[in-house]
mmCIF file of C-alpha atoms in Angstrom:
data_model
loop_
_atom_site.group_PDB
_atom_site.id
_atom_site.type_symbol
_atom_site.label_atom_id
_atom_site.label_comp_id
_atom_site.label_asym_id
_atom_site.label_seq_id
_atom_site.Cartn_x
_atom_site.Cartn_y
_atom_site.Cartn_z
ATOM 1 C CA MET A 1 2.732 -9.950 -15.855
ATOM 2 C CA TYR A 2 0.441 -12.887 -14.537
ATOM 3 C CA SER A 3 1.908 -15.351 -17.132
ATOM 4 C CA GLU A 4 1.668 -18.137 -14.696
ATOM 5 C CA ALA A 5 -1.852 -17.564 -13.604
ATOM 6 C CA LEU A 6 -2.875 -17.051 -17.440
ATOM 7 C CA VAL A 7 -1.227 -20.308 -18.559
ATOM 8 C CA GLN A 8 -2.825 -22.137 -15.768
ATOM 9 C CA LEU A 9 -6.338 -20.849 -16.447
ATOM 10 C CA SER A 10 -6.052 -21.373 -20.134
ATOM 11 C CA LEU A 11 -4.964 -24.977 -19.652
ATOM 12 C CA GLU A 12 -7.814 -25.453 -17.319
ATOM 13 C CA ALA A 13 -10.294 -23.653 -19.903
ATOM 14 C CA LEU A 14 -9.320 -25.791 -22.764
ATOM 15 C CA GLY A 15 -8.933 -29.019 -20.951
ATOM 16 C CA CYS A 16 -5.604 -29.603 -22.515
ATOM 17 C CA THR A 17 -1.877 -30.290 -22.140
ATOM 18 C CA GLN A 18 1.000 -27.911 -22.284
ATOM 19 C CA LYS A 19 1.897 -29.223 -25.706
ATOM 20 C CA ASP A 20 -1.579 -28.730 -26.905
ATOM 21 C CA LEU A 21 -1.538 -25.168 -25.789
ATOM 22 C CA ALA A 22 1.737 -24.704 -27.422
ATOM 23 C CA LEU A 23 0.671 -25.920 -30.612
ATOM 24 C CA ARG A 24 -2.469 -23.589 -30.616
ATOM 25 C CA LEU A 25 -0.308 -20.631 -29.826
ATOM 26 C CA SER A 26 2.427 -21.790 -32.364
ATOM 27 C CA VAL A 27 5.361 -21.723 -29.438
ATOM 28 C CA SER A 28 7.443 -24.408 -28.227
ATOM 29 C CA ALA A 29 6.374 -26.577 -25.262
ATOM 30 C CA THR A 30 9.454 -25.286 -23.394
ATOM 31 C CA GLN A 31 8.238 -21.534 -24.026
ATOM 32 C CA ILE A 32 4.775 -22.599 -21.992
ATOM 33 C CA SER A 33 6.874 -24.137 -19.209
ATOM 34 C CA LYS A 34 8.879 -20.819 -18.970
ATOM 35 C CA TRP A 35 5.685 -18.696 -18.704
ATOM 36 C CA LYS A 36 4.472 -21.081 -16.201
ATOM 37 C CA LYS A 37 7.809 -19.956 -13.976
ATOM 38 C CA GLY A 38 6.749 -16.373 -14.302
ATOM 39 C CA GLU A 39 8.500 -15.256 -17.497
ATOM 40 C CA HIS A 40 7.528 -11.957 -18.933
ATOM 41 C CA LEU A 41 4.595 -12.370 -21.498
ATOM 42 C CA SER A 42 4.412 -10.154 -24.585
ATOM 43 C CA PHE A 43 1.417 -7.960 -24.712
ATOM 44 C CA GLU A 44 0.007 -9.999 -28.016
ATOM 45 C CA MET A 45 0.561 -12.910 -26.189
ATOM 46 C CA GLU A 46 -0.893 -11.992 -22.990
ATOM 47 C CA GLU A 47 -4.066 -10.843 -25.193
ATOM 48 C CA LYS A 48 -4.289 -14.159 -26.627
ATOM 49 C CA LEU A 49 -4.231 -16.110 -23.486
ATOM 50 C CA ARG A 50 -6.717 -13.672 -21.753
ATOM 51 C CA LYS A 51 -9.085 -14.674 -24.685
ATOM 52 C CA ILE A 52 -8.308 -18.386 -24.403
ATOM 53 C CA SER A 53 -8.834 -18.409 -20.712
ATOM 54 C CA GLY A 54 -11.867 -16.331 -20.849
ATOM 55 C CA VAL A 55 -10.758 -14.007 -17.900
ATOM 56 C CA GLY A 56 -11.101 -10.714 -20.069
ATOM 57 C CA ASP A 57 -9.571 -7.690 -18.278
ATOM 58 C CA ARG A 58 -10.222 -9.545 -14.886
ATOM 59 C CA ASN A 59 -7.022 -10.263 -12.692
ATOM 60 C CA PRO A 60 -6.028 -13.928 -13.454
ATOM 61 C CA GLU A 61 -4.024 -14.398 -9.880
ATOM 62 C CA PHE A 62 -7.362 -13.347 -8.301
ATOM 63 C CA ILE A 63 -9.530 -16.009 -9.800
ATOM 64 C CA ILE A 64 -6.708 -18.545 -8.867
ATOM 65 C CA TRP A 65 -6.665 -17.448 -5.445
ATOM 66 C CA SER A 66 -10.426 -17.458 -5.035
ATOM 67 C CA GLY A 67 -10.361 -21.395 -5.998
ATOM 68 C CA SER A 68 -12.959 -20.722 -9.239
ATOM 69 C CA ARG A 69 -14.327 -18.355 -11.435
ATOM 70 C CA GLU A 70 -17.668 -18.705 -9.333
ATOM 71 C CA ASN A 71 -15.727 -18.195 -6.274
ATOM 72 C CA ALA A 72 -14.012 -14.935 -7.674
ATOM 73 C CA ASN A 73 -17.532 -13.652 -8.818
ATOM 74 C CA LYS A 74 -18.785 -13.908 -5.114
ATOM 75 C CA TRP A 75 -15.607 -12.475 -3.413
ATOM 76 C CA GLU A 76 -15.831 -9.646 -5.815
ATOM 77 C CA ARG A 77 -19.207 -8.769 -5.134
ATOM 78 C CA LEU A 78 -18.507 -8.907 -1.297
ATOM 79 C CA ILE A 79 -15.283 -6.945 -1.422
ATOM 80 C CA HIS A 80 -16.842 -4.236 -3.677
ATOM 81 C CA SER A 81 -19.641 -4.138 -1.081
ATOM 82 C CA LEU A 82 -17.349 -4.009 2.046
ATOM 83 C CA ALA A 83 -15.161 -1.186 0.268
ATOM 84 C CA GLU A 84 -18.311 0.795 -0.562
ATOM 85 C CA MET A 85 -19.544 0.701 2.998
ATOM 86 C CA ALA A 86 -16.058 1.741 4.215
ATOM 87 C CA ARG A 87 -15.800 4.486 1.816
ATOM 88 C CA LEU A 88 -18.972 5.961 2.648
ATOM 89 C CA SER A 89 -18.382 6.081 6.415
ATOM 90 C CA ASP A 90 -15.138 7.685 5.769
ATOM 91 C CA GLU A 91 -15.044 11.031 7.767
ATOM 92 C CA THR A 92 -11.568 12.255 6.812
ATOM 93 C CA GLY A 93 -12.882 14.691 4.353
ATOM 94 C CA TYR A 94 -10.576 13.138 1.591
ATOM 95 C CA SER A 95 -12.120 10.416 -0.664
ATOM 96 C CA ALA A 96 -10.457 7.179 -0.640
ATOM 97 C CA GLU A 97 -10.468 6.681 -4.184
ATOM 98 C CA PRO A 98 -8.646 3.357 -4.445
ATOM 99 C CA LEU A 99 -11.750 1.702 -2.917
ATOM 100 C CA MET A 100 -13.937 2.724 -5.655
ATOM 101 C CA ASP A 101 -11.748 0.297 -7.821
ATOM 102 C CA ASP A 102 -11.532 2.176 -10.849
ATOM 103 C CA ASN A 103 -8.498 0.519 -11.878
ATOM 104 C CA GLY A 104 -9.649 -2.870 -11.223
ATOM 105 C CA LEU A 105 -6.996 -3.760 -8.738
ATOM 106 C CA LEU A 106 -8.881 -3.646 -5.352
ATOM 107 C CA CYS A 107 -9.714 -7.541 -5.176
ATOM 108 C CA TRP A 108 -6.261 -8.531 -5.968
ATOM 109 C CA ASN A 109 -4.847 -5.850 -3.570
ATOM 110 C CA ILE A 110 -6.621 -7.068 -0.507
ATOM 111 C CA PHE A 111 -6.266 -10.864 -1.376
ATOM 112 C CA ASP A 112 -2.441 -10.389 -1.844
ATOM 113 C CA THR A 113 -2.310 -8.405 1.326
ATOM 114 C CA LEU A 114 -4.132 -11.193 3.301
ATOM 115 C CA ARG A 115 -1.845 -13.812 1.724
ATOM 116 C CA GLU A 116 1.232 -11.756 2.777
ATOM 117 C CA MET A 117 -0.125 -12.207 6.269
ATOM 118 C CA GLY A 118 -0.155 -15.711 6.114
ATOM 119 C CA VAL A 119 -4.200 -15.773 5.463
ATOM 120 C CA LYS A 120 -5.250 -18.924 3.622
ATOM 121 C CA ILE A 121 -8.242 -17.924 1.441
ATOM 122 C CA PRO A 122 -10.741 -20.959 1.664
ATOM 123 C CA ASN A 123 -11.141 -22.906 -1.392
ATOM 124 C CA GLU A 124 -14.923 -22.433 -1.138
ATOM 125 C CA PHE A 125 -16.742 -19.197 -0.515
ATOM 126 C CA PRO A 126 -18.264 -19.047 2.833
ATOM 127 C CA ILE A 127 -21.785 -20.116 2.412
ATOM 128 C CA GLU A 128 -23.087 -17.690 5.187
ATOM 129 C CA LEU A 129 -21.791 -14.828 3.122
ATOM 130 C CA ASP A 130 -23.386 -16.184 -0.184
ATOM 131 C CA VAL A 131 -26.278 -14.067 0.252
ATOM 132 C CA HIS A 132 -27.869 -11.329 -1.626
ATOM 133 C CA TRP A 133 -28.912 -8.635 0.572
ATOM 134 C CA ASP A 134 -31.051 -6.382 -1.263
ATOM 135 C CA SER A 135 -33.397 -4.553 1.258
ATOM 136 C CA GLU A 136 -32.521 -1.852 3.943
ATOM 137 C CA ASP A 137 -34.184 -4.094 6.497
ATOM 138 C CA GLU A 138 -31.711 -6.804 5.975
ATOM 139 C CA ALA A 139 -28.634 -4.380 6.575
ATOM 140 C CA ASP A 140 -28.305 -5.431 10.006
ATOM 141 C CA ASP A 141 -28.368 -9.268 9.400
ATOM 142 C CA PHE A 142 -25.837 -8.364 6.585
ATOM 143 C CA TRP A 143 -23.452 -6.530 9.039
ATOM 144 C CA GLU A 144 -23.894 -9.383 11.694
ATOM 145 C CA VAL A 145 -22.835 -11.780 9.287
ATOM 146 C CA VAL A 146 -19.841 -9.687 8.114
ATOM 147 C CA HIS A 147 -18.500 -9.096 11.577
ATOM 148 C CA SER A 148 -18.703 -12.817 12.540
ATOM 149 C CA ASN A 149 -16.925 -14.247 9.656
ATOM 150 C CA GLN A 150 -13.159 -13.749 9.989
ATOM 151 C CA TYR A 151 -12.447 -13.090 6.401
ATOM 152 C CA SER A 152 -14.977 -10.595 5.678
ATOM 153 C CA SER A 153 -14.390 -8.840 9.181
ATOM 154 C CA ALA A 154 -10.446 -8.595 8.447
ATOM 155 C CA ILE A 155 -11.367 -7.281 4.990
ATOM 156 C CA TYR A 156 -13.798 -4.541 6.156
ATOM 157 C CA ASN A 157 -11.370 -3.595 9.071
ATOM 158 C CA ILE A 158 -8.506 -3.126 6.621
ATOM 159 C CA PHE A 159 -10.738 -1.062 4.392
ATOM 160 C CA LYS A 160 -11.793 1.184 7.303
ATOM 161 C CA ALA A 161 -8.209 1.651 8.312
ATOM 162 C CA PHE A 162 -7.394 2.305 4.745
ATOM 163 C CA THR A 163 -9.624 5.276 4.806
ATOM 164 C CA ASP A 164 -7.807 6.772 7.560
ATOM 165 C CA VAL A 165 -4.196 6.072 6.330
ATOM 166 C CA TYR A 166 -5.245 7.235 2.778
ATOM 167 C CA GLY A 167 -6.625 10.435 4.381
ATOM 168 C CA PHE A 168 -3.437 11.327 5.891
ATOM 169 C CA TYR A 169 -1.419 10.539 2.906
ATOM 170 C CA VAL A 170 -3.399 12.960 0.846
ATOM 171 C CA ALA A 171 -3.268 15.787 3.304
ATOM 172 C CA TYR A 172 0.354 15.644 4.013
ATOM 173 C CA VAL A 173 2.389 13.345 1.901
ATOM 174 C CA ALA A 174 1.069 13.119 -1.761
ATOM 175 C CA ASP A 175 1.786 16.837 -2.870
ATOM 176 C CA LEU A 176 5.563 16.183 -1.614
ATOM 177 C CA ILE A 177 5.964 13.232 -4.163
ATOM 178 C CA ASN A 178 3.785 13.781 -6.914
ATOM 179 C CA ASP A 179 5.731 16.807 -8.710
ATOM 180 C CA ASP A 180 9.296 15.576 -7.499
ATOM 181 C CA MET A 181 10.749 13.359 -10.422
ATOM 182 C CA GLU A 182 13.669 12.653 -8.130
ATOM 183 C CA LEU A 183 11.225 10.860 -5.526
ATOM 184 C CA PHE A 184 9.591 9.252 -8.425
ATOM 185 C CA ASP A 185 12.521 7.493 -9.465
ATOM 186 C CA SER A 186 13.246 6.149 -5.995
ATOM 187 C CA PRO A 187 11.755 3.623 -3.591
ATOM 188 C CA ALA A 188 9.445 6.484 -2.335
ATOM 189 C CA GLU A 189 7.233 5.785 -5.221
ATOM 190 C CA ASN A 190 5.894 2.739 -3.520
ATOM 191 C CA ILE A 191 4.510 4.588 -0.623
ATOM 192 C CA GLU A 192 0.797 4.959 -2.379
ATOM 193 C CA PRO A 193 0.583 1.443 -4.014
ATOM 194 C CA CYS A 194 1.369 -0.182 -0.758
ATOM 195 C CA LEU A 195 -0.990 1.752 1.413
ATOM 196 C CA MET A 196 -3.390 -1.155 1.569
ATOM 197 C CA SER A 197 -0.377 -2.957 3.529
ATOM 198 C CA LEU A 198 0.283 -0.427 5.622
ATOM 199 C CA ALA A 199 -3.451 -0.147 6.686
ATOM 200 C CA ALA A 200 -3.587 -3.775 7.376
ATOM 201 C CA THR A 201 -0.678 -3.483 9.995
ATOM 202 C CA LYS A 202 -2.961 -1.196 12.016
ATOM 203 C CA VAL A 203 -5.776 -3.635 12.464
ATOM 204 C CA GLU A 204 -5.860 -6.537 15.130
ATOM 205 C CA ILE A 205 -5.971 -9.967 13.455
ATOM 206 C CA ALA A 206 -6.049 -13.161 14.998
ATOM 207 C CA SER A 207 -2.724 -15.177 14.766
ATOM 208 C CA GLU A 208 -4.647 -18.142 13.887
ATOM 209 C CA LEU A 209 -6.025 -16.380 11.029
ATOM 210 C CA ALA A 210 -2.706 -14.495 9.862
ATOM 211 C CA PRO A 211 0.185 -16.517 11.469
ATOM 212 C CA ASN A 212 2.726 -14.349 9.434
ATOM 213 C CA PHE A 213 1.049 -10.965 10.858
ATOM 214 C CA LYS A 214 3.957 -9.951 13.103
ATOM 215 C CA ALA A 215 6.725 -10.530 10.608
ATOM 216 C CA PHE A 216 4.207 -8.621 7.798
ATOM 217 C CA LYS A 217 3.935 -5.809 10.143
ATOM 218 C CA TYR A 218 7.536 -5.460 10.956
ATOM 219 C CA LYS A 219 8.472 -5.625 7.196
ATOM 220 C CA ILE A 220 6.111 -3.057 6.172
ATOM 221 C CA GLU A 221 6.874 -0.548 9.099
ATOM 222 C CA ARG A 222 10.557 -0.722 7.970
ATOM 223 C CA ASP A 223 9.851 -0.330 4.464
ATOM 224 C CA TYR A 224 7.695 2.978 5.111
ATOM 225 C CA GLU A 225 10.381 4.291 7.452
ATOM 226 C CA GLU A 226 12.843 4.040 4.961
ATOM 227 C CA TRP A 227 10.436 5.584 2.143
ATOM 228 C CA LEU A 228 9.150 8.250 4.276
ATOM 229 C CA GLY A 229 12.403 9.111 5.260
ATOM 230 C CA LEU A 230 13.550 9.906 1.835
ATOM 231 C CA VAL A 231 10.600 12.181 1.462
ATOM 232 C CA LYS A 232 11.625 13.953 4.579
ATOM 233 C CA ALA A 233 15.346 14.401 3.372
ATOM 234 C CA ARG A 234 14.221 15.538 -0.069
ATOM 235 C CA ALA A 235 11.733 18.251 1.592
ATOM 236 C CA PHE A 236 14.421 19.228 3.732
ATOM 237 C CA ARG A 237 16.822 19.649 0.580
ATOM 238 C CA VAL A 238 14.595 21.576 -1.440
ATOM 239 C CA GLY A 239 13.126 23.827 1.627
ATOM 240 C CA ALA A 240 9.363 22.279 1.066
ATOM 241 C CA PRO A 241 7.580 22.671 4.327
ATOM 242 C CA LEU A 242 6.332 19.856 6.231
ATOM 243 C CA ARG A 243 2.974 20.449 8.022
ATOM 244 C CA ALA A 244 3.041 17.084 9.894
ATOM 245 C CA GLU A 245 5.457 14.558 11.176
ATOM 246 C CA LEU A 246 5.285 11.856 8.044
ATOM 247 C CA LEU A 247 6.333 9.181 10.305
ATOM 248 C CA ASP A 248 3.219 9.311 12.119
ATOM 249 C CA LEU A 249 1.718 7.683 9.023
ATOM 250 C CA VAL A 250 3.800 4.454 10.237
ATOM 251 C CA ARG A 251 3.641 4.903 14.090
ATOM 252 C CA GLY A 252 -0.023 6.103 14.547
ATOM 253 C CA GLY A 253 -3.316 4.342 14.977
ATOM 254 C CA HIS A 254 -5.523 4.669 12.033
ATOM 255 C CA ASP A 255 -8.305 6.477 14.012
ATOM 256 C CA GLY A 256 -5.735 9.086 15.081
ATOM 257 C CA LEU A 257 -4.633 9.567 11.586
ATOM 258 C CA GLY A 258 -8.188 9.977 10.516
ATOM 259 C CA HIS A 259 -8.938 12.483 13.015
ATOM 260 C CA ILE A 260 -5.687 14.440 12.112
ATOM 261 C CA ALA A 261 -6.606 14.435 8.330
ATOM 262 C CA GLU A 262 -10.320 15.247 9.028
ATOM 263 C CA ALA A 263 -8.901 18.425 10.800
ATOM 264 C CA GLU A 264 -6.646 19.337 8.140
ATOM 265 C CA SER A 265 -9.589 18.932 5.659
ATOM 266 C CA LEU A 266 -11.709 21.242 7.740
ATOM 267 C CA GLY A 267 -8.848 23.907 7.921
ATOM 268 C CA LEU A 268 -8.637 23.458 12.003
ATOM 269 C CA ASN A 269 -4.789 22.382 11.655
ATOM 270 C CA SER A 270 -2.286 25.249 11.917
ATOM 271 C CA SER A 271 -0.576 26.184 8.721
ATOM 272 C CA ARG A 272 2.450 26.775 10.316
ATOM 273 C CA ILE A 273 5.478 24.187 10.163
ATOM 274 C CA HIS A 274 5.332 22.052 13.179
ATOM 275 C CA PRO A 275 8.173 23.118 15.398
ATOM 276 C CA ASP A 276 9.696 19.498 15.939
ATOM 277 C CA ILE A 277 9.546 18.661 12.255
ATOM 278 C CA TYR A 278 13.148 19.360 11.272
ATOM 279 C CA ILE A 279 14.670 19.286 14.834
ATOM 280 C CA ASN A 280 16.363 15.951 14.220
ATOM 281 C CA GLU A 281 17.654 17.103 10.655
ATOM 282 C CA LEU A 282 19.314 20.089 12.308
ATOM 283 C CA LEU A 283 20.759 18.180 15.049
ATOM 284 C CA VAL A 284 22.331 15.830 12.537
ATOM 285 C CA GLY A 285 23.786 18.836 10.597
ATOM 286 C CA MET A 286 25.210 20.252 13.571
ATOM 287 C CA ARG A 287 26.929 17.124 14.519
ATOM 288 C CA ILE A 288 28.417 16.670 11.123
ATOM 289 C CA ILE A 289 29.740 20.270 11.322
ATOM 290 C CA HIS A 290 31.082 19.724 14.909
ATOM 291 C CA GLN A 291 32.976 16.605 13.463
ATOM 292 C CA VAL A 292 34.149 18.016 10.021
ATOM 293 C CA LEU A 293 35.046 21.530 10.840
ATOM 294 C CA PRO A 294 37.866 20.533 13.240
ATOM 295 C CA ALA A 295 39.205 18.182 10.727
ATOM 296 C CA ILE A 296 39.193 20.957 7.991
ATOM 297 C CA MET A 297 40.998 23.570 10.258
ATOM 298 C CA ARG A 298 43.607 20.854 11.137
ATOM 299 C CA LYS A 299 44.158 20.198 7.296
ATOM 300 C CA LEU A 300 44.581 23.997 6.807
ATOM 301 C CA GLY A 301 46.823 24.425 9.966
ATOM 302 C CA MET A 302 44.512 26.720 11.506
ATOM 303 C CA GLU A 303 43.457 24.961 14.724
ATOM 304 C CA ASP A 304 45.944 26.982 16.837
ATOM 305 C CA GLU A 305 45.499 30.388 15.443
ATOM 306 C CA PHE A 306 41.762 30.522 15.170
ATOM 307 C CA LYS A 307 39.781 32.219 17.830
ATOM 308 C CA LEU A 308 35.710 32.326 18.153
ATOM 309 C CA ASP A 309 34.641 35.761 18.423
ATOM 310 C CA ASP A 310 31.198 35.405 20.406
ATOM 311 C CA ASN A 311 30.384 39.189 19.837
ATOM 312 C CA GLU A 312 29.704 38.250 16.322
ATOM 313 C CA PHE A 313 26.528 36.322 17.375
ATOM 314 C CA ASN A 314 25.302 39.197 18.999
ATOM 315 C CA ILE A 315 21.871 40.612 17.351
ATOM 316 C CA HIS A 316 22.217 44.509 17.322
#
C-alpha cells in the first residue's frame, strides 16, 4: 500500500536515483520500478521506506497531494480544525467519530474525495488560510476566511454533511451490517468506508472547482443503491425489521437525514416497522409466484383440475 508514494518521497529525501535507493535496500532497480508502479510492499520494506522518507505513520499519498511536507502540515492543521467544528455543531445525537481521526485517515480521505470530484489541490497552501487563530475574538475572522476560500469551504461543507449522513447510518444501517458475516463478505462492507464520498454528493460545489462532480455523484449514488439493496435483501431474508427506508441515505438531503437521526436518538421516531419498507419486496414475491406457479401446475398436469376455493381465505 502506498508503494509509489513511499518510493517517491524516499528518493526526494535522499536526493538519489532509483539505482542508489535499490542498493541501499539491497534490491534490484527493477524492483524499485515495480514499486513505483504500485506493486505491493512487504511490511518490512514499507517500514524501511517510511524511515528513509521520514513520513513516520503519516499517509505518504496525502503528503504528495499536498505538494510538500510543509503544505501537508498546514492542510492537516486546517482539516482537523474544520472537522472539529463540524463535529461540535453536530445535532444528530450520534458522534461522528471518523471526524476525530483516531485512525489517521481523515486528511487522506477528504483529499481523495476532492480529487475524485476533479478538484485540483493547489501546489501551495492558500496564504489567506496560513494563519493561527488562537483567540475567541478571531473566530469570526477565521470563519469569514474559511467560507470565502473555495477549498476550505468545500471541506467544511462536506464535513457538515458527513455528520448528518453518519448519524443516519449509525441510527438505521450499522446494526444491520455489524453482526452479519454474509454482509461483511459482500460489497455492502463498503458502506461505512465510503460515507465521506456519499456526504460530498449532498453538497453544492461549483463545477469550476469540481469538474467531475456529476459523474462522481452518479457513480457514488449507484454504488450505494446496490450496497443498500444488499442490506435490505439480507434483512428481508433473516426477518430483521427495518426502521427506516435505507435508500433515503442516498436520496435524501443531508439536513433531512440529520433531522431523522436526531429524532431517532431522542426516541421520537416510532419503533414500529415503517409500512412501506417491505412493500416492494412483497410485490416482487407475489409477481414471482404469479409467474412460477402456473408453470409448476402445467408441469404436474394440474392446470385443468385445480380450482381455487375462496372460502379457505375467510377468517373465522
